[in-house]
Short mmCIF file of C-alpha atoms in Angstrom, two decimals:
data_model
loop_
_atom_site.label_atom_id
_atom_site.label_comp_id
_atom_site.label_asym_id
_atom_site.label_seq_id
_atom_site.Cartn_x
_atom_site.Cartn_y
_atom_site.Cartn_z
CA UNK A 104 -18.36 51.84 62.28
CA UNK A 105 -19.45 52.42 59.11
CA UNK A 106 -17.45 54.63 56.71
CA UNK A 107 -17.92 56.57 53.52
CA UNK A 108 -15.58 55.52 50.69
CA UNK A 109 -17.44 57.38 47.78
CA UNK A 110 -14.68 58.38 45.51
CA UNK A 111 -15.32 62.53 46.12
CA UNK A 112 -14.95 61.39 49.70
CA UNK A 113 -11.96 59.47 48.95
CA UNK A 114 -10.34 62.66 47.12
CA UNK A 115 -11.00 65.36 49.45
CA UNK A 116 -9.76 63.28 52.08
CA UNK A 117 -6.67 62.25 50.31
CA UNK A 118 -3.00 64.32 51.30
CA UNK A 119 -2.40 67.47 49.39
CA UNK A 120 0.15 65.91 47.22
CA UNK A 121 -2.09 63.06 46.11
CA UNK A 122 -4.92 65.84 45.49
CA UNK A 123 -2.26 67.83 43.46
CA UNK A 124 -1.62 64.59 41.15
CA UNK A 125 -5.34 63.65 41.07
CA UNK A 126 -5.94 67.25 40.07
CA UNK A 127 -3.45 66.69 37.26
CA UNK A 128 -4.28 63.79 36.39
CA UNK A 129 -7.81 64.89 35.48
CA UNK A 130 -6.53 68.21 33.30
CA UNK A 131 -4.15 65.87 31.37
CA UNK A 132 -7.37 63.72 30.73
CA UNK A 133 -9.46 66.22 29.50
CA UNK A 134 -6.37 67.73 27.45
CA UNK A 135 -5.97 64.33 25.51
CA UNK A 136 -9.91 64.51 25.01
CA UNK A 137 -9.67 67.60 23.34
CA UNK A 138 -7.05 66.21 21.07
CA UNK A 139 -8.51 63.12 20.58
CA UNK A 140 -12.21 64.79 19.26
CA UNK A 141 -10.12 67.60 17.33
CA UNK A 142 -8.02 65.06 15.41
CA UNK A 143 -10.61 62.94 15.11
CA UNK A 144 -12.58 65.80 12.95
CA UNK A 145 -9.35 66.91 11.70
CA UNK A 146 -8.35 63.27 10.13
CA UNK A 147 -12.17 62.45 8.66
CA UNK A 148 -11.81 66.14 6.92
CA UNK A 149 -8.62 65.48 5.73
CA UNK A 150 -9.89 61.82 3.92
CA UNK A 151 -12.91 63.51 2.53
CA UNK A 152 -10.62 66.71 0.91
CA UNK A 153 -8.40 64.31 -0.37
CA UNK A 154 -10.76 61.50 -1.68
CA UNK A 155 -12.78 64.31 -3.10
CA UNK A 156 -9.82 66.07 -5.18
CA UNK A 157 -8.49 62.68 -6.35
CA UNK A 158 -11.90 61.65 -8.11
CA UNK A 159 -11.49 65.18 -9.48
CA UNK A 160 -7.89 64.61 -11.04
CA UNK A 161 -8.56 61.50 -12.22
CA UNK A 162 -11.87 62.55 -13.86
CA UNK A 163 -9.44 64.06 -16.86
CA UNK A 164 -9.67 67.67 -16.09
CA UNK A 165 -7.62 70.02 -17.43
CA UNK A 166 -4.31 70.38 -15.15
CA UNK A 167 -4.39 74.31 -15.68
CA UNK A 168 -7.80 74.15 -15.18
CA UNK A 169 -7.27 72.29 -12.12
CA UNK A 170 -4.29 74.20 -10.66
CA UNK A 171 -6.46 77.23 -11.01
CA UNK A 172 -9.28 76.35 -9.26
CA UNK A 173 -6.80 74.80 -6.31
CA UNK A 174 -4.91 77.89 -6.25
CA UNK A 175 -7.93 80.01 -5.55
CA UNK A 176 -9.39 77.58 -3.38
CA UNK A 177 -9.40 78.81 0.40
CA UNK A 178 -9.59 75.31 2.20
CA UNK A 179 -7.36 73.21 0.67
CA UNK A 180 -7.02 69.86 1.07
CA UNK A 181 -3.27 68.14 1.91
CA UNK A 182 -3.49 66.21 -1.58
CA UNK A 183 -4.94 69.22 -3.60
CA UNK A 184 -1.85 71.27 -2.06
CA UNK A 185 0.68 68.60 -2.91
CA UNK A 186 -0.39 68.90 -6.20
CA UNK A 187 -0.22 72.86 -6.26
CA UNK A 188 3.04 73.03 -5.13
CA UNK A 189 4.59 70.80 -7.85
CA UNK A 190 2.75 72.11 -10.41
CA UNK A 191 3.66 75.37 -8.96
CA UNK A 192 7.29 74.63 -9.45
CA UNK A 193 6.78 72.51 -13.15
CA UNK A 194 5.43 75.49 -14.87
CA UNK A 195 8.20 78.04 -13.31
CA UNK A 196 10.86 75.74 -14.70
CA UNK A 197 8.99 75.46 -17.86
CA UNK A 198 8.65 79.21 -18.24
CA UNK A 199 12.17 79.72 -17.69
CA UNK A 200 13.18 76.76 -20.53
CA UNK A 201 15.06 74.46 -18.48
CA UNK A 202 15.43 70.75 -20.20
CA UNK A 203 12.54 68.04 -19.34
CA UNK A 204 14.63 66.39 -16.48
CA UNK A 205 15.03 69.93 -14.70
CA UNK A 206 11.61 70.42 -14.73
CA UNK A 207 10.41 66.87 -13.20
CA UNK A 208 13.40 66.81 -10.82
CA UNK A 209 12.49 70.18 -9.04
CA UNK A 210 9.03 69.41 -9.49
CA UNK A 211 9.50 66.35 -7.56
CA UNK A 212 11.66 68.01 -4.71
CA UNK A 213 8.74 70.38 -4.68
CA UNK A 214 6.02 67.90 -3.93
CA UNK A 215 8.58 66.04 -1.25
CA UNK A 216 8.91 68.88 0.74
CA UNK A 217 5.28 69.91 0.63
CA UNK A 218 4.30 66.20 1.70
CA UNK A 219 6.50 66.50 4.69
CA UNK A 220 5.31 69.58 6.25
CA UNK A 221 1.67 68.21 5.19
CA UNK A 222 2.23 65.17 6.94
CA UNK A 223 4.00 67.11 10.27
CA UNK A 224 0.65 68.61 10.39
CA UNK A 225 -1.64 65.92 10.04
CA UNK A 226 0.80 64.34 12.88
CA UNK A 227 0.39 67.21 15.20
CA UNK A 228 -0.95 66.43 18.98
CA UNK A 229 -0.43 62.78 18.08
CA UNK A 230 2.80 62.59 19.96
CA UNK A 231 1.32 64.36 23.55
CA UNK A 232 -1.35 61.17 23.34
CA UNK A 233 1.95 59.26 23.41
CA UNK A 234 3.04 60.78 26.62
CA UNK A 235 -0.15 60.96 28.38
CA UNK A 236 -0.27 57.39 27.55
CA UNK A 237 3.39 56.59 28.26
CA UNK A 238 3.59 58.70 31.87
CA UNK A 239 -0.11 58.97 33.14
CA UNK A 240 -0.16 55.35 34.95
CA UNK A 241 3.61 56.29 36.63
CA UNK A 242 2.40 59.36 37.54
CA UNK A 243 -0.81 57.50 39.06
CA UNK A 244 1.53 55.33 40.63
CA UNK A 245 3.35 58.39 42.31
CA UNK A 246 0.68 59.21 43.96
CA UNK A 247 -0.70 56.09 45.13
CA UNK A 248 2.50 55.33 46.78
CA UNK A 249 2.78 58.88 48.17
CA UNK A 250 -0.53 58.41 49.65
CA UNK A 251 0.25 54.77 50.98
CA UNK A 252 3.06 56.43 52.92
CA UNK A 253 1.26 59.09 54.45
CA UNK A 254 -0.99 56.37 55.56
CA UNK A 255 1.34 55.01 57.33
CA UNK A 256 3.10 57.60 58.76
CA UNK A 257 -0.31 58.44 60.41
CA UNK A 258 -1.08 54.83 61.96
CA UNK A 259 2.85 55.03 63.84
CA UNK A 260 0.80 57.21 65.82
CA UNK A 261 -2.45 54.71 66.41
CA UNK A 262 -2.16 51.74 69.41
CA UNK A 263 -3.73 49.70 67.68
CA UNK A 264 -4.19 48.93 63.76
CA UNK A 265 -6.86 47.23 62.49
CA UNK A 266 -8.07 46.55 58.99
CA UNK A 267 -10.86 49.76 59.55
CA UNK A 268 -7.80 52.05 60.43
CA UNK A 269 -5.52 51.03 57.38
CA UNK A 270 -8.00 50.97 54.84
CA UNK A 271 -9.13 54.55 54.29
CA UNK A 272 -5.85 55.46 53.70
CA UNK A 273 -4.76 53.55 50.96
CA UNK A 274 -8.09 53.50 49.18
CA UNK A 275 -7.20 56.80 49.04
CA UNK A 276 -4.10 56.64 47.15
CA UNK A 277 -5.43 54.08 45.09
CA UNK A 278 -8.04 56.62 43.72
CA UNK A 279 -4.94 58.21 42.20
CA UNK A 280 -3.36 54.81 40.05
CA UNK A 281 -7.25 54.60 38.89
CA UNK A 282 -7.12 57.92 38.03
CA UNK A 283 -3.77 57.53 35.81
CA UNK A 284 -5.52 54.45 34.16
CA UNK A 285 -8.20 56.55 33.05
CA UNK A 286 -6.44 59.53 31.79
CA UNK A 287 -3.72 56.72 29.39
CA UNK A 288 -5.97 53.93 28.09
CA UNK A 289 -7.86 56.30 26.11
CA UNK A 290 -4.40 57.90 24.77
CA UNK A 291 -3.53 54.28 24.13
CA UNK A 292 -6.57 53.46 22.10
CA UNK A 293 -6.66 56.65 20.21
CA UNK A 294 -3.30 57.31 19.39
CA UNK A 295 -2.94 53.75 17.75
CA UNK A 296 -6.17 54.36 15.69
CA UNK A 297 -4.32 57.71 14.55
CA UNK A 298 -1.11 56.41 14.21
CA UNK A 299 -2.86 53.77 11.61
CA UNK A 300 -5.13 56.49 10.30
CA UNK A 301 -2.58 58.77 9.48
CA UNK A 302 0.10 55.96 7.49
CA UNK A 303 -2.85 55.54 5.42
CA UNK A 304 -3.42 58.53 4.36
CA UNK A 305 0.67 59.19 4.47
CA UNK A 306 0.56 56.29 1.84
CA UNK A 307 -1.93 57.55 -0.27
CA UNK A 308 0.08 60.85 -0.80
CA UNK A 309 2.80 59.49 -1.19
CA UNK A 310 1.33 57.30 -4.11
CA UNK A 311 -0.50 60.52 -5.73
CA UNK A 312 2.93 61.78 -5.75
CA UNK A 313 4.60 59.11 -7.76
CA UNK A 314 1.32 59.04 -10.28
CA UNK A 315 1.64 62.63 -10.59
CA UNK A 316 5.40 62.76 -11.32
CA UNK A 317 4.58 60.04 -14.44
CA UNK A 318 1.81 62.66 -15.37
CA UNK A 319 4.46 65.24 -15.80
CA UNK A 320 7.07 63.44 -17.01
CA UNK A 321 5.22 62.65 -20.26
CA UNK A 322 4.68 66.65 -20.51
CA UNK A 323 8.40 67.19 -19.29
CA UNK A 324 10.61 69.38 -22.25
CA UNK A 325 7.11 70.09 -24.00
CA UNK A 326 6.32 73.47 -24.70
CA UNK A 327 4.38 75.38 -22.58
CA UNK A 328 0.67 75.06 -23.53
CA UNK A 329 -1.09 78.15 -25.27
CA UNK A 330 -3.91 79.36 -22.72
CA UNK A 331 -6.97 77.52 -22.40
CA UNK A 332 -5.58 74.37 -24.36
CA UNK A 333 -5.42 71.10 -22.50
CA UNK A 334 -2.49 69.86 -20.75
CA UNK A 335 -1.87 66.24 -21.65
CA UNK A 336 -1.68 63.56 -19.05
#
């Protein structure tokens, strides 16, 4: 007797619990495709505002100049508002006369704590593709061996058990392990591209950072420049 082992048929036919997992499965999937496309735009923008801004600041433009325009800027990128933040914080120490050492030092804890909320950003979703990745197959698994044991359960109550009788069953729960397989090797893939994506462009803060501080430690103690003259580098 022929029988129809389509995987819709396979589902609907399942037990409620392994629908329920199936069913959950699926949402968690499409949940870490949303994340993966968003972060995926979310990264490439973030490379491009901060690649663009760097060619910028090291094309010799006045630092005012620059903070200005930065400041006033609505869409910022992460390296553009490093910067702003400890220039922010150089100038108010300079205003208020504090020694050259003053001045770089609170700049500095400035730009640190900026960089860390900048990179908890840029690091945000990337730790559910972790867990979808991490729990996905065992909660595939769940169900598969959920739906095995219904099987069997049902065949205490057949004569005679043949390979036709037992098979439905657990091709059933099997749909779910597949399902779990689906929903975390995409989660895999993606959140190591991130995670490599994302040191890279941790790093390259993190080196503006240091570049920047030797910018302003050459202007560190110097008095504050008269309006529209050029800060030195």
């Amino acid at each position: 007797m022929n029988q129809d082992f389509s995987i819709i048929t396979l589902v609907l036919h399942a037990s409620l619990v392994v629908q329920l997992v199936m069913a959950g499965l699926l949402l968690t999937s499409l949940a870490s495709w949303t994340v993966i496309f968003g972060k995926l735009i979310g990264l490439r923008a973030v490379r491009q505002g901060n690649e663009e801004f760097e060619r910028e600041f090291w094309a010799g433009k006045n630092l005012s100049d620059l903070y200005n325009a930065v400041a006033n800027k609505l869409n910022s990128s992460p390296m553009e508002r490093l910067f702003a933040s400890g220039m922010r914080e150089f100038l108010k120490l300079r205003e208020r006369r504090l020694d050259g050492q003053a001045q770089l030092d609170g700049a500095r804890r400035a730009m640190r704590a900026s960089l860390q909320r900048e990179l908890d950003v840029i690091e945000g979703n990337v730790g559910f593709l972790a867990s979808v990745a991490s729990v996905s197959p065992y909660v595939g698994l769940f169900g598969t061996v959920w739906g095995i044991m219904h099987a069997f359960v049902g065949l205490s109550n057949v004569q005679q058990v043949t390979l036709a009788t037992v098979a439905p069953g657990i091709a059933e729960a099997l749909v779910a392990t597949a399902i779990g397989l689906f929903a975390a090797i995409p989660a895999v893939i993606a959140y190591n591209r991130f995670a490599r994506d994302i040191d890279r462009i941790a790093i390259q803060l993190e080196s503006f950072t240091d570049e920047f501080s030797n910018i302003l430690q050459r202007n560190a103690g110097a008095p504050a420049p008269a309006p529209g003259a050029p800060a030195g580098r």
